[in-house]
XYZ file of C-alpha atoms in Angstrom:
149
model
C 3.288 -121.967 -127.565
C 4.842 -123.847 -124.628
C 4.359 -120.797 -122.390
C 0.677 -120.613 -123.292
C 0.171 -124.246 -122.288
C 1.918 -123.629 -118.959
C 0.132 -120.360 -118.219
C -2.903 -122.013 -116.551
C -0.574 -124.116 -114.373
C 1.512 -121.096 -113.397
C -1.590 -119.033 -112.708
C -3.051 -121.823 -110.583
C 0.202 -122.075 -108.582
C 0.331 -118.305 -108.017
C -3.289 -118.219 -106.885
C -2.641 -121.135 -104.533
C 0.343 -119.340 -103.015
C -1.691 -116.162 -102.596
C -4.462 -118.136 -100.898
C -1.952 -119.846 -98.596
C -0.374 -116.502 -97.709
C -3.758 -114.947 -96.931
C -5.015 -117.972 -94.980
C -1.794 -118.279 -92.954
C -2.012 -114.649 -91.885
C -5.588 -114.809 -90.672
C -6.699 -116.054 -87.290
C -8.773 -118.800 -88.941
C -5.891 -121.259 -89.309
C -5.550 -122.677 -85.797
C -3.083 -125.146 -84.330
C -5.797 -127.813 -84.274
C -5.840 -127.548 -88.103
C -2.078 -128.065 -88.382
C -1.840 -131.897 -88.144
C -4.293 -132.368 -91.051
C -2.440 -129.892 -93.268
C -0.601 -131.445 -96.204
C 3.104 -131.793 -95.395
C 4.099 -130.061 -98.643
C 2.028 -126.985 -97.722
C 3.309 -126.566 -94.164
C 6.607 -124.847 -95.070
C 4.691 -122.469 -97.347
C 2.374 -121.498 -94.498
C 5.341 -120.994 -92.182
C 7.204 -118.857 -94.727
C 4.105 -116.700 -95.234
C 3.783 -116.184 -91.477
C 7.482 -115.320 -91.185
C 7.224 -112.848 -94.059
C 4.244 -111.172 -92.422
C 6.181 -110.854 -89.152
C 8.971 -109.202 -91.165
C 6.536 -106.490 -92.198
C 6.317 -105.702 -88.470
C 10.122 -105.531 -88.082
C 10.500 -109.038 -86.653
C 13.268 -111.244 -87.998
C 14.178 -114.894 -87.525
C 17.423 -116.819 -87.828
C 15.891 -120.292 -87.765
C 14.466 -121.817 -90.938
C 10.900 -122.445 -92.016
C 11.704 -126.167 -91.811
C 12.661 -125.752 -88.139
C 9.331 -124.066 -87.384
C 7.402 -126.641 -89.404
C 8.895 -129.441 -87.286
C 8.353 -127.499 -84.058
C 4.717 -126.793 -84.938
C 4.261 -130.535 -85.607
C 5.739 -131.299 -82.183
C 3.786 -128.540 -80.432
C 0.481 -129.575 -82.033
C 1.041 -133.180 -80.904
C 1.841 -131.941 -77.374
C -1.236 -129.687 -77.234
C -3.488 -132.467 -78.561
C -2.038 -135.015 -76.125
C -2.554 -132.681 -73.146
C -5.821 -131.310 -74.578
C -4.578 -127.735 -74.203
C -7.572 -126.123 -75.901
C -6.259 -122.534 -75.629
C -3.243 -123.445 -77.791
C -5.283 -125.582 -80.174
C -7.792 -122.761 -80.708
C -5.018 -120.187 -81.220
C -3.781 -119.312 -84.696
C -0.765 -121.103 -86.134
C 0.863 -117.678 -86.527
C 0.554 -116.965 -82.807
C 1.842 -120.423 -81.917
C 4.801 -119.917 -84.249
C 5.493 -116.634 -82.437
C 5.386 -118.449 -79.098
C 7.888 -121.022 -80.343
C 10.145 -118.295 -81.766
C 10.077 -116.387 -78.462
C 10.939 -119.545 -76.503
C 13.841 -120.345 -78.855
C 15.280 -116.796 -78.646
C 14.471 -116.304 -82.321
C 11.838 -113.538 -82.159
C 14.117 -110.641 -83.021
C 12.256 -107.365 -82.633
C 14.781 -105.195 -80.815
C 13.459 -106.026 -77.327
C 15.684 -108.210 -75.105
C 14.491 -111.801 -75.447
C 13.715 -112.544 -71.792
C 12.027 -109.181 -71.267
C 9.819 -109.763 -74.312
C 9.045 -113.358 -73.254
C 7.858 -112.194 -69.849
C 5.555 -109.613 -71.417
C 4.321 -111.757 -74.321
C 4.002 -115.138 -72.595
C 3.982 -114.428 -68.870
C 5.033 -116.740 -66.063
C 1.950 -118.970 -66.254
C 2.488 -119.831 -69.933
C 6.222 -120.323 -69.453
C 5.457 -122.756 -66.637
C 2.881 -124.586 -68.762
C 5.381 -124.914 -71.631
C 8.230 -126.117 -69.385
C 7.616 -129.871 -69.977
C 8.084 -129.596 -73.748
C 10.500 -126.639 -73.949
C 12.422 -126.842 -70.655
C 15.927 -126.493 -72.124
C 14.918 -123.654 -74.446
C 13.193 -121.793 -71.594
C 16.272 -122.175 -69.392
C 18.406 -120.717 -72.188
C 15.873 -117.900 -72.625
C 16.004 -117.104 -68.900
C 19.807 -116.997 -69.141
C 19.872 -114.244 -71.766
C 19.778 -116.744 -74.663
C 23.391 -117.723 -74.092
C 24.623 -114.182 -74.691
C 26.890 -112.718 -72.020
C 25.451 -109.733 -70.232
C 27.233 -106.418 -70.496
C 28.291 -105.417 -67.026
C 28.469 -101.695 -66.516
């Protein structure tokens, strides 16, 4: 009897999670939407995005909480500077940008090589004020020694 009373609540929770997962993976959830998102939902969105990246053989070592905080910081930066291209870009793409900058977009391609292709010099320069230390680390092989042949 207890299970039957909880079934609507459980079903509602599962449907909410499915909706979050679907919404997070679409291009409709932009960085400009992030600041108004309920704090309790943000980690769920981030986890859904990270899981979707995993489907494409991308892994992360940093936590969903790390990316939630970084997206908060990045959204505030983009709003302050009125960087419309970032604000109009999906949260998923902005999370990818942050992961690339922090050497945490693990897809089998060397980090700096991938950053140059994915972000390009212009974007790296634009992001320097907020991510200077991380970009320097990225440029220096993410703190990993190079194998000299």
